């Protein structure tokens, strides 16, 4: 207690500090340095710089862990823990933020709402995600979650002139607040059960209580619904399609990738940590939720005509898949969650990026018909989209297959054969709607000849996502070993 | 009636308040009041936390409650901001008129 | 020169000819038709000479077979026989020359050569000359493969190959739908038989472990397999399956239906394929499998009965046919029935003997009818003929000889073989009097319809129109010379197989029997050893058969030359031959009413109807069933299988829309779902 | 005993205020009743010896948030809205399911109330100095990090509401 | 070079595709020439396989191994045995001919078309060469995408339906196969303590019968859909009919063989006990027989030329699967030979349809008739293809069919008896088709002036005809090449089969 802020604390916190600093700086610069709208694109590079610095800090932590051969560094009296898991997710967040920052400029400019604050919000949201992945204390986690969520509420509603954006923001906010009410109610019960807000202590308390304690159930259910809401699992998914559709597409990408990844980090921390003792309770529950998510996500996506909405439903089904890794629960399953989240971020962002590229001033470019004949006017986009869709569907040699591979393997290892069969069969269902997009892009005749948007940022972002989607598919080894070292046990 | 008040009483009260808040969220049309209902829910949480804090004789729960209040404030602020943005566009604050995005 | 080791070259010549025709023939056809006319018969002649040389050397050889194996064809993978022993699935590309195949190659190459020569004249004016000869040569190749093969599988190559050539040649006039229909019918009906043959071979592999003739005969003769005298065993099944193949190829009941239709092909084709060679393949095969059939009396009985039934059935149908080639076609079917009857009673060499003589006279008759048709400018209906005797004398006299031969007039080829068959049917241990009676009646019918044909065509009043009459001319030399050669054969060919009864002739006159009997020993020969020869009965039967033959001829003359409906014609053209019968017109009417109209016409047409409705109907019915089956299949495919897939996609949408309906766009309904979700989770954990 | 009385009084305020908040037609009335409810909760905090929280509740909530609500209510001019139905069409479903959830929560609470007593025995803390001091001590040592993060959170809230509510440029 | 022959064979088409992508899209002739060169090169580099293959050696040859994903135990491992040798040669040749045949048939989006084709080529070769199950699965799925596009972009009027049906059907099967693969993979870990996808390692597993059967059914769905076995065949007519000619050719000739190959390479050797389970053998043989007869009957009734050929594939592939589940050397070898045969003859039949479709743009049989008058060379080629398909001796089909029948007969006479009806029906529908299209008078005036085959088209057919005759007349090399691999499979499935006396477990229906 003598020293409130040790050097270890500092070392652990550096990435978050950098993110927050740069975030605030962006907000400041926005009206101090770059008052002209045209200058705002420089903010992108500033954000990139900030993310690079953060990356450096993360790398230092990673390096430290591997050199010292230790599993984790704990700081702030157990409030924050940097371990492989946290770092793994932070890399993902960083990549997602970078990509979103790169494409937001062009998109928002086209949409007529290019405000510099978005970059600040991106960085601050990333800061919130950092705490979600690294936090080991209920309060830290809750604040991190709310930080991220608030940034997203604002970003979703960023197109203030667009009613759909308003609506999406309202719905997302109200439901988000509602669900976090339940989440924090559950937290309060957890606190009441253990007398502590530290995850480790809660876990010990719950272990001693046994699984079927009614209060444990109370906490479990309320915490679960809060978490499942965040990852948009059925039946707590209903905000997702609306929010995804209404939000600016770049934000949708961030929402689908970054927010979901962070929520999964959070969810894993909770279920693998304090809630692990009552595994027998939540395993069947999550199994039902996972199957329901895959079912609803896949089936509802089939008849969608809005690509963003379609991808939203697909992301619901992907949430189901990822949950399966947790349900299996062994190392393969957890590794599967990590790998799946990793590839999911790249492929789903890539898909949204292509949709974003189709946005024009007078046209949203989100409809299936707007993609018709895309291959004729922008073959590069079309082929990248094909790769993303194949990956989303899980067709080798794309990254998505590697993710599915782990999920299926873990289910088989743990004897969840029925779930495995269901999960595999939904792959075939999924291909149906993914290929509606492919069909539109490659087979339907070109209807709209106006060129798709392009910018350096967009090209860079697509290059990164496309490359990663293929690379993880064809040569996954480094990523797998990274994930292997990042397991949460 | 005059038996001692235990933590459980507070928990029950909290749960009841949670319930009231939930009903408000589910049933009211006015979004402003829905936001108020969410405040009620968060208050229910706080009652819980304070009760446990008292029970454990520590301040952790109270600290948690402070953060919950902070979050409640932040959510209310942003929520009302978004509501204003919506109102500017749509001239309504009724939840069931916000249905542009569906299916 | 060692011809024996060169027997593999025998089929190769026609193949070369065929390849040349089919590859470059189209160009030759326009520029150098003569090359075709020389080359194609030339290749067959080369084969004939080689064959003759080889046979001559075989005669001089001590052991009466010679085998040449070129290479392993279907190469050995191990399998388990039915008794569990290991065996190897293998078949050589090998040739076997033994007495049986030597007879066959001589018949095949000889008759083929003659018909090739004939075709040069007959087809001279037709389009697709090169194609015709190409197919014809190809046919000879396959036929020689069939008879020279040293195993069943290679035999099957020729077997299917001749079927293919038959298909190609029947459908030679492919612009005619009836021709291509007939071709299809031939091929498919043959295939049905072939399916049986294939199963027979498979069973042979499974039971004997080899399909090499020498192995099979050796195994069957070694005593490893007992004769299945009682009951129907695996050997009987094998024999029966092979016989099913034979019924297809040799047009036996119930698979004979394709042969009459096959007359759609050019006439030389009918002569070569559908009379002299291909259709006899079944007989050859059964004789080749004598070792098997000897052990299976049950199947042999079936063979005999089927043969007899086919013989009489076809003969009775032939009674009322008006198309000249159809009469001959049914006649062929009937004669093949004879051969199978002989096989069925175990007199294999006799069957081959009849095959050999039949090749001459039936080829002659077909070629003669071709000459008639040629003369008539394509007319095939005998009712529009008559009185052609003097206009085409060579044709007439050669056909006269052929008709006598087939009718069984002593001294001509048909007599010797047919009489021997009848005798064997009567006397063989596997024979039966009933079969004999059938054979005899058939013989009478044969004589009748052949002479009906002769009378309608060559005698009596000309019934053709003037234009045709004016153009009737004798065929060119290339056609008449072959006719003459065949006529000589029809007269003389039988003299190498005179009955033992005619003991005045030295044994040299029975060379055929001496050549074949050791190779394909008959049942009777074994049974007859030591038993006294009942010469009296044999004489009697011989006389009986001659009598029915003559009776038939007489009856035919009576009906068709002295026809009461044509009194003028009777008066004018009735030569001395018919004067004895001319007065009996009253009997003629009764007979005509009873026999021709009532029994023969009625019965015959009833049988023809049977043929059309039941047998053909069976084929049609199979076709109908097939269609029904495939319609059902398509229905199943569309509605059940595809339907279930569609149902799935329907379900997908059925799921999809309600799921979307839940997504009302109202955030409070989302919140409600959220709360319901909580409720469900709680409830789950409560009831757990 | 007096505690018991106060508990029920405050509980009544809290709950009654809550119920009236969600049932009043007028948004302004609702806001007023929200104040009552929050004040009731504040009273409960006081009962639980959380004086600082009591102050925070009164100042921040009653003085801050509710005011904010009232501002917004004025701003968006809810008179018209006030004349319409205050409940949506699914209210009965909402009521039923919420009561269901409530029932189950109560069930689990009741079932779990026994086990709650068995939880780690409350360590009677040593000398209880002032609540606020203790709070501050823990907050700025152990919970320094969330505190700092909360500041960022508030920054976002400010920036966010400004972005959302400012006039369109 | 020598050590990496298989890799070269595998990646030559892919390299060709990458170069192709660099060519300017506007210069169609250049693209066509390059695509032909690349696919010809693909064929030429595969030729050394033939003489470098040692048919006396058992096991896999020319094996190449490299670590790919070590942490999963995934290797890049290629190897070849007699079965894959034949199928690879079929793939490279047919692939080249298919490319050659599309010279004038494809006029739109030429570059993409050839790119898809070459990509698919690599995928198919990879399927036949992979010795690592993971690698196999990757190639297996890679094949789907180009085919989807080939059908979906360059196909007929109902191409969209056909393409997605093809994709969904096969994908649904293959994901179940993935589960099977993973089960084996996991079991290997349980038993041996390390993860591997290598087939030879997985063959060392000893699995309980029940598990084997489950895995067998998982594999079955994938392979049966691919083959396609009745009743999973309904994607096939649609896909075939809608696909462009070259697509149909490759689909029929090569793609379907992936299913039968899967049975031979994986189902039987990896799950030997399940493979001889009476219920499984009977069901599979039964389905094969149904397919033989059913496919033929449905063919009889088709009004669409291409659909007829498509259904005939169902029938022919029924023979192939029947041979496999006869589970004896002749059945298996016959099946492989018949797979090659089907590739040759059905490939030809599809090319034939394509030739006429290119001229007339209709596949209705009743639109034709008497084509032999106007296109004699074409009619001759068709006759060859027809006879080869109908299994006429001296042509390829007979060797395959008869060997399969021999194998089937050894196991069950009833099977053989039913299968033989397929031979009859096969002749029936083909002859009838030939009659309706080639024979008779030219009734439709549109057919009067059709040009006969040109040299390029003839060049497509000649290698296939030559191959058909080679197999028909001198099939010995094929039997020799297949002897060892087939013996290995049989020995694995039915140990003791090659012993002196039959101490081997009898199969259902087997007459002993």
PDB file of N, CA, C and O in Angstrom, chain A residues 1 4 13 20 24 113 115 117 124 131 137 139 143 146-147 150 154 157 160-161 197-198 209 213-215 217, chain D residues 105 108-109 111-112 115-116 119 140-143 145-146 149-150 152-153 155-156 160 163-164 166-168:
ATOM      1  N   UNK A   1       0.826  -1.206   0.000  1.00  0.00           N
ATOM      2  CA  UNK A   1       0.000   0.000   0.000  1.00  0.00           C
ATOM      3  C   UNK A   1       0.856   1.251   0.000  1.00  0.00           C
ATOM      4  O   UNK A   1       0.381   2.336  -0.225  1.00  0.00           O
ATOM      5  N   UNK A   4       1.548   3.436  -4.608  1.00  0.00           N
ATOM      6  CA  UNK A   4       0.298   3.239  -5.325  1.00  0.00           C
ATOM      7  C   UNK A   4       0.511   2.988  -6.808  1.00  0.00           C
ATOM      8  O   UNK A   4      -0.349   2.476  -7.491  1.00  0.00           O
ATOM      9  N   UNK A  13       0.624  -0.822 -17.720  1.00  0.00           N
ATOM     10  CA  UNK A  13      -0.407   0.119 -18.157  1.00  0.00           C
ATOM     11  C   UNK A  13      -0.008   0.900 -19.405  1.00  0.00           C
ATOM     12  O   UNK A  13      -0.861   1.520 -20.034  1.00  0.00           O
ATOM     13  N   UNK A  20      -4.907   6.145 -24.490  1.00  0.00           N
ATOM     14  CA  UNK A  20      -5.695   7.244 -23.933  1.00  0.00           C
ATOM     15  C   UNK A  20      -5.069   8.584 -24.292  1.00  0.00           C
ATOM     16  O   UNK A  20      -5.764   9.534 -24.694  1.00  0.00           O
ATOM     17  N   UNK A  24      -6.874  11.361 -26.452  1.00  0.00           N
ATOM     18  CA  UNK A  24      -7.158  12.725 -26.016  1.00  0.00           C
ATOM     19  C   UNK A  24      -6.481  13.723 -26.946  1.00  0.00           C
ATOM     20  O   UNK A  24      -7.055  14.754 -27.313  1.00  0.00           O
ATOM     21  N   UNK A 113     -19.855  13.245 -43.049  1.00  0.00           N
ATOM     22  CA  UNK A 113     -19.825  13.400 -41.599  1.00  0.00           C
ATOM     23  C   UNK A 113     -18.414  13.144 -41.083  1.00  0.00           C
ATOM     24  O   UNK A 113     -18.188  12.354 -40.182  1.00  0.00           O
ATOM     25  N   UNK A 115     -15.884  13.936 -38.971  1.00  0.00           N
ATOM     26  CA  UNK A 115     -15.485  14.691 -37.793  1.00  0.00           C
ATOM     27  C   UNK A 115     -14.259  14.021 -37.195  1.00  0.00           C
ATOM     28  O   UNK A 115     -14.155  12.794 -37.162  1.00  0.00           O
ATOM     29  N   UNK A 117     -13.462  13.661 -34.234  1.00  0.00           N
ATOM     30  CA  UNK A 117     -13.651  12.952 -32.976  1.00  0.00           C
ATOM     31  C   UNK A 117     -13.652  11.446 -33.155  1.00  0.00           C
ATOM     32  O   UNK A 117     -13.309  10.715 -32.218  1.00  0.00           O
ATOM     33  N   UNK A 124      -9.966   5.545 -27.934  1.00  0.00           N
ATOM     34  CA  UNK A 124     -10.462   5.357 -26.574  1.00  0.00           C
ATOM     35  C   UNK A 124     -11.223   4.046 -26.440  1.00  0.00           C
ATOM     36  O   UNK A 124     -11.148   3.373 -25.401  1.00  0.00           O
ATOM     37  N   UNK A 131      -8.665  -2.888 -21.364  1.00  0.00           N
ATOM     38  CA  UNK A 131      -9.034  -3.279 -20.001  1.00  0.00           C
ATOM     39  C   UNK A 131      -9.920  -4.515 -19.996  1.00  0.00           C
ATOM     40  O   UNK A 131      -9.883  -5.292 -19.055  1.00  0.00           O
ATOM     41  N   UNK A 137     -10.449  -7.672 -12.575  1.00  0.00           N
ATOM     42  CA  UNK A 137     -11.201  -7.153 -11.454  1.00  0.00           C
ATOM     43  C   UNK A 137     -12.530  -6.689 -12.009  1.00  0.00           C
ATOM     44  O   UNK A 137     -12.596  -6.086 -13.083  1.00  0.00           O
ATOM     45  N   UNK A 139     -14.531  -4.364 -11.260  1.00  0.00           N
ATOM     46  CA  UNK A 139     -14.725  -2.931 -11.479  1.00  0.00           C
ATOM     47  C   UNK A 139     -13.969  -2.481 -12.729  1.00  0.00           C
ATOM     48  O   UNK A 139     -14.502  -1.783 -13.584  1.00  0.00           O
ATOM     49  N   UNK A 143     -15.754  -0.949 -15.965  1.00  0.00           N
ATOM     50  CA  UNK A 143     -15.450   0.380 -16.489  1.00  0.00           C
ATOM     51  C   UNK A 143     -14.902   0.286 -17.907  1.00  0.00           C
ATOM     52  O   UNK A 143     -15.266   1.060 -18.795  1.00  0.00           O
ATOM     53  N   UNK A 146     -17.719  -0.333 -20.235  1.00  0.00           N
ATOM     54  CA  UNK A 146     -18.552   0.848 -20.469  1.00  0.00           C
ATOM     55  C   UNK A 146     -17.804   1.886 -21.311  1.00  0.00           C
ATOM     56  O   UNK A 146     -18.403   2.565 -22.136  1.00  0.00           O
ATOM     57  N   UNK A 147     -16.503   1.964 -21.070  1.00  0.00           N
ATOM     58  CA  UNK A 147     -15.716   2.894 -21.885  1.00  0.00           C
ATOM     59  C   UNK A 147     -15.836   2.523 -23.350  1.00  0.00           C
ATOM     60  O   UNK A 147     -16.139   3.357 -24.217  1.00  0.00           O
ATOM     61  N   UNK A 150     -19.518   3.034 -24.569  1.00  0.00           N
ATOM     62  CA  UNK A 150     -19.909   4.432 -24.801  1.00  0.00           C
ATOM     63  C   UNK A 150     -19.315   4.953 -26.097  1.00  0.00           C
ATOM     64  O   UNK A 150     -19.984   5.622 -26.884  1.00  0.00           O
ATOM     65  N   UNK A 154     -21.588   6.230 -29.397  1.00  0.00           N
ATOM     66  CA  UNK A 154     -21.416   7.491 -30.127  1.00  0.00           C
ATOM     67  C   UNK A 154     -21.049   7.226 -31.584  1.00  0.00           C
ATOM     68  O   UNK A 154     -21.581   7.842 -32.504  1.00  0.00           O
ATOM     69  N   UNK A 157     -23.880   6.152 -33.767  1.00  0.00           N
ATOM     70  CA  UNK A 157     -24.753   7.260 -34.141  1.00  0.00           C
ATOM     71  C   UNK A 157     -24.009   8.403 -34.804  1.00  0.00           C
ATOM     72  O   UNK A 157     -24.501   9.527 -34.818  1.00  0.00           O
ATOM     73  N   UNK A 160     -25.017  11.814 -37.788  1.00  0.00           N
ATOM     74  CA  UNK A 160     -26.147  12.374 -37.069  1.00  0.00           C
ATOM     75  C   UNK A 160     -27.284  12.748 -37.995  1.00  0.00           C
ATOM     76  O   UNK A 160     -28.435  12.802 -37.598  1.00  0.00           O
ATOM     77  N   UNK A 161     -26.932  13.037 -39.233  1.00  0.00           N
ATOM     78  CA  UNK A 161     -27.988  13.418 -40.155  1.00  0.00           C
ATOM     79  C   UNK A 161     -28.767  12.228 -40.698  1.00  0.00           C
ATOM     80  O   UNK A 161     -29.763  12.390 -41.382  1.00  0.00           O
ATOM     81  N   UNK A 197     -13.844  -8.140  -5.451  1.00  0.00           N
ATOM     82  CA  UNK A 197     -14.120  -7.911  -6.860  1.00  0.00           C
ATOM     83  C   UNK A 197     -13.030  -8.517  -7.732  1.00  0.00           C
ATOM     84  O   UNK A 197     -13.085  -8.427  -8.940  1.00  0.00           O
ATOM     85  N   UNK A 198     -12.054  -9.146  -7.122  1.00  0.00           N
ATOM     86  CA  UNK A 198     -10.971  -9.762  -7.899  1.00  0.00           C
ATOM     87  C   UNK A 198     -11.448 -11.113  -8.445  1.00  0.00           C
ATOM     88  O   UNK A 198     -12.040 -11.910  -7.710  1.00  0.00           O
ATOM     89  N   UNK A 209     -18.256 -22.803  -2.798  1.00  0.00           N
ATOM     90  CA  UNK A 209     -19.703 -22.827  -2.654  1.00  0.00           C
ATOM     91  C   UNK A 209     -20.361 -23.983  -3.402  1.00  0.00           C
ATOM     92  O   UNK A 209     -21.476 -24.380  -3.074  1.00  0.00           O
ATOM     93  N   UNK A 213     -25.394 -23.630  -5.925  1.00  0.00           N
ATOM     94  CA  UNK A 213     -25.861 -22.601  -5.004  1.00  0.00           C
ATOM     95  C   UNK A 213     -26.791 -21.641  -5.733  1.00  0.00           C
ATOM     96  O   UNK A 213     -26.459 -21.136  -6.802  1.00  0.00           O
ATOM     97  N   UNK A 214     -27.976 -21.380  -5.184  1.00  0.00           N
ATOM     98  CA  UNK A 214     -28.944 -20.534  -5.907  1.00  0.00           C
ATOM     99  C   UNK A 214     -28.404 -19.163  -6.228  1.00  0.00           C
ATOM    100  O   UNK A 214     -28.648 -18.631  -7.318  1.00  0.00           O
ATOM    101  N   UNK A 215     -27.621 -18.600  -5.325  1.00  0.00           N
ATOM    102  CA  UNK A 215     -27.102 -17.264  -5.610  1.00  0.00           C
ATOM    103  C   UNK A 215     -26.086 -17.312  -6.730  1.00  0.00           C
ATOM    104  O   UNK A 215     -25.986 -16.386  -7.530  1.00  0.00           O
ATOM    105  N   UNK A 217     -26.306 -19.301  -9.166  1.00  0.00           N
ATOM    106  CA  UNK A 217     -27.125 -19.356 -10.380  1.00  0.00           C
ATOM    107  C   UNK A 217     -27.617 -17.962 -10.739  1.00  0.00           C
ATOM    108  O   UNK A 217     -27.560 -17.545 -11.908  1.00  0.00           O
TER     109      UNK A 217
ATOM    110  N   UNK D 105     -36.015 -14.570  -9.736  1.00  0.00           N
ATOM    111  CA  UNK D 105     -34.942 -13.964  -8.942  1.00  0.00           C
ATOM    112  C   UNK D 105     -35.270 -14.100  -7.465  1.00  0.00           C
ATOM    113  O   UNK D 105     -34.421 -14.480  -6.648  1.00  0.00           O
ATOM    114  N   UNK D 108     -34.638 -17.577  -6.327  1.00  0.00           N
ATOM    115  CA  UNK D 108     -33.233 -17.901  -6.106  1.00  0.00           C
ATOM    116  C   UNK D 108     -32.686 -17.158  -4.883  1.00  0.00           C
ATOM    117  O   UNK D 108     -31.863 -17.686  -4.148  1.00  0.00           O
ATOM    118  N   UNK D 109     -33.177 -15.928  -4.714  1.00  0.00           N
ATOM    119  CA  UNK D 109     -32.740 -15.183  -3.536  1.00  0.00           C
ATOM    120  C   UNK D 109     -33.163 -15.895  -2.270  1.00  0.00           C
ATOM    121  O   UNK D 109     -32.399 -16.054  -1.316  1.00  0.00           O
ATOM    122  N   UNK D 111     -33.983 -19.034  -1.933  1.00  0.00           N
ATOM    123  CA  UNK D 111     -33.239 -20.267  -1.784  1.00  0.00           C
ATOM    124  C   UNK D 111     -31.812 -19.996  -1.341  1.00  0.00           C
ATOM    125  O   UNK D 111     -31.208 -20.791  -0.637  1.00  0.00           O
ATOM    126  N   UNK D 112     -31.309 -18.852  -1.763  1.00  0.00           N
ATOM    127  CA  UNK D 112     -29.911 -18.571  -1.487  1.00  0.00           C
ATOM    128  C   UNK D 112     -29.704 -17.765  -0.225  1.00  0.00           C
ATOM    129  O   UNK D 112     -28.574 -17.548   0.199  1.00  0.00           O
ATOM    130  N   UNK D 115     -27.608 -19.478   2.337  1.00  0.00           N
ATOM    131  CA  UNK D 115     -26.180 -19.608   2.060  1.00  0.00           C
ATOM    132  C   UNK D 115     -25.475 -18.270   2.226  1.00  0.00           C
ATOM    133  O   UNK D 115     -24.292 -18.222   2.501  1.00  0.00           O
ATOM    134  N   UNK D 116     -26.245 -17.204   2.028  1.00  0.00           N
ATOM    135  CA  UNK D 116     -25.617 -15.906   2.172  1.00  0.00           C
ATOM    136  C   UNK D 116     -25.103 -15.725   3.595  1.00  0.00           C
ATOM    137  O   UNK D 116     -24.025 -15.194   3.821  1.00  0.00           O
ATOM    138  N   UNK D 119     -21.721 -17.055   4.245  1.00  0.00           N
ATOM    139  CA  UNK D 119     -20.560 -16.524   3.550  1.00  0.00           C
ATOM    140  C   UNK D 119     -19.528 -16.080   4.559  1.00  0.00           C
ATOM    141  O   UNK D 119     -19.807 -15.922   5.742  1.00  0.00           O
ATOM    142  N   UNK D 140      -8.126   5.368  -3.910  1.00  0.00           N
ATOM    143  CA  UNK D 140      -6.929   5.912  -4.544  1.00  0.00           C
ATOM    144  C   UNK D 140      -5.722   5.005  -4.400  1.00  0.00           C
ATOM    145  O   UNK D 140      -4.639   5.332  -4.840  1.00  0.00           O
ATOM    146  N   UNK D 141      -5.908   3.887  -3.753  1.00  0.00           N
ATOM    147  CA  UNK D 141      -4.793   2.941  -3.763  1.00  0.00           C
ATOM    148  C   UNK D 141      -5.180   1.730  -4.614  1.00  0.00           C
ATOM    149  O   UNK D 141      -4.740   1.577  -5.758  1.00  0.00           O
ATOM    150  N   UNK D 142      -6.079   0.980  -4.052  1.00  0.00           N
ATOM    151  CA  UNK D 142      -6.439  -0.278  -4.721  1.00  0.00           C
ATOM    152  C   UNK D 142      -7.181  -0.032  -6.027  1.00  0.00           C
ATOM    153  O   UNK D 142      -6.961  -0.715  -7.011  1.00  0.00           O
ATOM    154  N   UNK D 143      -8.060   0.934  -6.010  1.00  0.00           N
ATOM    155  CA  UNK D 143      -8.888   1.169  -7.182  1.00  0.00           C
ATOM    156  C   UNK D 143      -8.496   2.428  -7.916  1.00  0.00           C
ATOM    157  O   UNK D 143      -9.334   3.100  -8.510  1.00  0.00           O
ATOM    158  N   UNK D 145      -6.745   2.500 -10.580  1.00  0.00           N
ATOM    159  CA  UNK D 145      -6.866   2.293 -12.021  1.00  0.00           C
ATOM    160  C   UNK D 145      -8.277   2.543 -12.526  1.00  0.00           C
ATOM    161  O   UNK D 145      -8.471   3.354 -13.431  1.00  0.00           O
ATOM    162  N   UNK D 146      -9.303   1.878 -11.923  1.00  0.00           N
ATOM    163  CA  UNK D 146     -10.654   2.169 -12.409  1.00  0.00           C
ATOM    164  C   UNK D 146     -11.004   3.648 -12.288  1.00  0.00           C
ATOM    165  O   UNK D 146     -11.699   4.198 -13.146  1.00  0.00           O
ATOM    166  N   UNK D 149      -9.568   5.292 -15.212  1.00  0.00           N
ATOM    167  CA  UNK D 149     -10.300   4.919 -16.425  1.00  0.00           C
ATOM    168  C   UNK D 149     -11.650   5.611 -16.439  1.00  0.00           C
ATOM    169  O   UNK D 149     -12.130   6.044 -17.488  1.00  0.00           O
ATOM    170  N   UNK D 150     -12.245   5.718 -15.240  1.00  0.00           N
ATOM    171  CA  UNK D 150     -13.548   6.382 -15.169  1.00  0.00           C
ATOM    172  C   UNK D 150     -13.459   7.812 -15.675  1.00  0.00           C
ATOM    173  O   UNK D 150     -14.402   8.339 -16.286  1.00  0.00           O
ATOM    174  N   UNK D 152     -11.551   8.828 -18.055  1.00  0.00           N
ATOM    175  CA  UNK D 152     -11.633   8.756 -19.513  1.00  0.00           C
ATOM    176  C   UNK D 152     -13.064   8.505 -19.941  1.00  0.00           C
ATOM    177  O   UNK D 152     -13.563   9.074 -20.911  1.00  0.00           O
ATOM    178  N   UNK D 153     -13.723   7.654 -19.179  1.00  0.00           N
ATOM    179  CA  UNK D 153     -15.121   7.343 -19.482  1.00  0.00           C
ATOM    180  C   UNK D 153     -15.962   8.616 -19.480  1.00  0.00           C
ATOM    181  O   UNK D 153     -16.763   8.855 -20.393  1.00  0.00           O
ATOM    182  N   UNK D 155     -14.864  11.573 -19.885  1.00  0.00           N
ATOM    183  CA  UNK D 155     -14.464  12.381 -21.023  1.00  0.00           C
ATOM    184  C   UNK D 155     -15.224  11.958 -22.275  1.00  0.00           C
ATOM    185  O   UNK D 155     -15.766  12.772 -23.026  1.00  0.00           O
ATOM    186  N   UNK D 156     -15.281  10.644 -22.466  1.00  0.00           N
ATOM    187  CA  UNK D 156     -16.001  10.133 -23.627  1.00  0.00           C
ATOM    188  C   UNK D 156     -17.462  10.547 -23.552  1.00  0.00           C
ATOM    189  O   UNK D 156     -18.070  10.951 -24.555  1.00  0.00           O
ATOM    190  N   UNK D 160     -18.948  12.601 -26.290  1.00  0.00           N
ATOM    191  CA  UNK D 160     -20.013  11.917 -27.022  1.00  0.00           C
ATOM    192  C   UNK D 160     -21.290  12.722 -27.019  1.00  0.00           C
ATOM    193  O   UNK D 160     -21.905  12.940 -28.068  1.00  0.00           O
ATOM    194  N   UNK D 163     -20.894  15.664 -29.247  1.00  0.00           N
ATOM    195  CA  UNK D 163     -20.981  15.327 -30.674  1.00  0.00           C
ATOM    196  C   UNK D 163     -22.434  15.109 -31.066  1.00  0.00           C
ATOM    197  O   UNK D 163     -22.915  15.599 -32.083  1.00  0.00           O
ATOM    198  N   UNK D 164     -23.134  14.396 -30.205  1.00  0.00           N
ATOM    199  CA  UNK D 164     -24.494  14.010 -30.570  1.00  0.00           C
ATOM    200  C   UNK D 164     -25.451  15.205 -30.539  1.00  0.00           C
ATOM    201  O   UNK D 164     -26.319  15.326 -31.382  1.00  0.00           O
ATOM    202  N   UNK D 166     -24.792  18.510 -30.521  1.00  0.00           N
ATOM    203  CA  UNK D 166     -24.493  19.826 -31.101  1.00  0.00           C
ATOM    204  C   UNK D 166     -25.236  19.998 -32.413  1.00  0.00           C
ATOM    205  O   UNK D 166     -25.602  19.025 -33.088  1.00  0.00           O
ATOM    206  N   UNK D 167     -25.401  21.249 -32.728  1.00  0.00           N
ATOM    207  CA  UNK D 167     -26.129  21.542 -33.966  1.00  0.00           C
ATOM    208  C   UNK D 167     -25.336  21.060 -35.160  1.00  0.00           C
ATOM    209  O   UNK D 167     -24.112  21.033 -35.147  1.00  0.00           O
ATOM    210  N   UNK D 168     -26.045  20.696 -36.147  1.00  0.00           N
ATOM    211  CA  UNK D 168     -25.362  20.173 -37.336  1.00  0.00           C
ATOM    212  C   UNK D 168     -24.599  21.287 -38.023  1.00  0.00           C
ATOM    213  O   UNK D 168     -25.102  22.391 -38.189  1.00  0.00           O
TER     214      UNK D 168
END
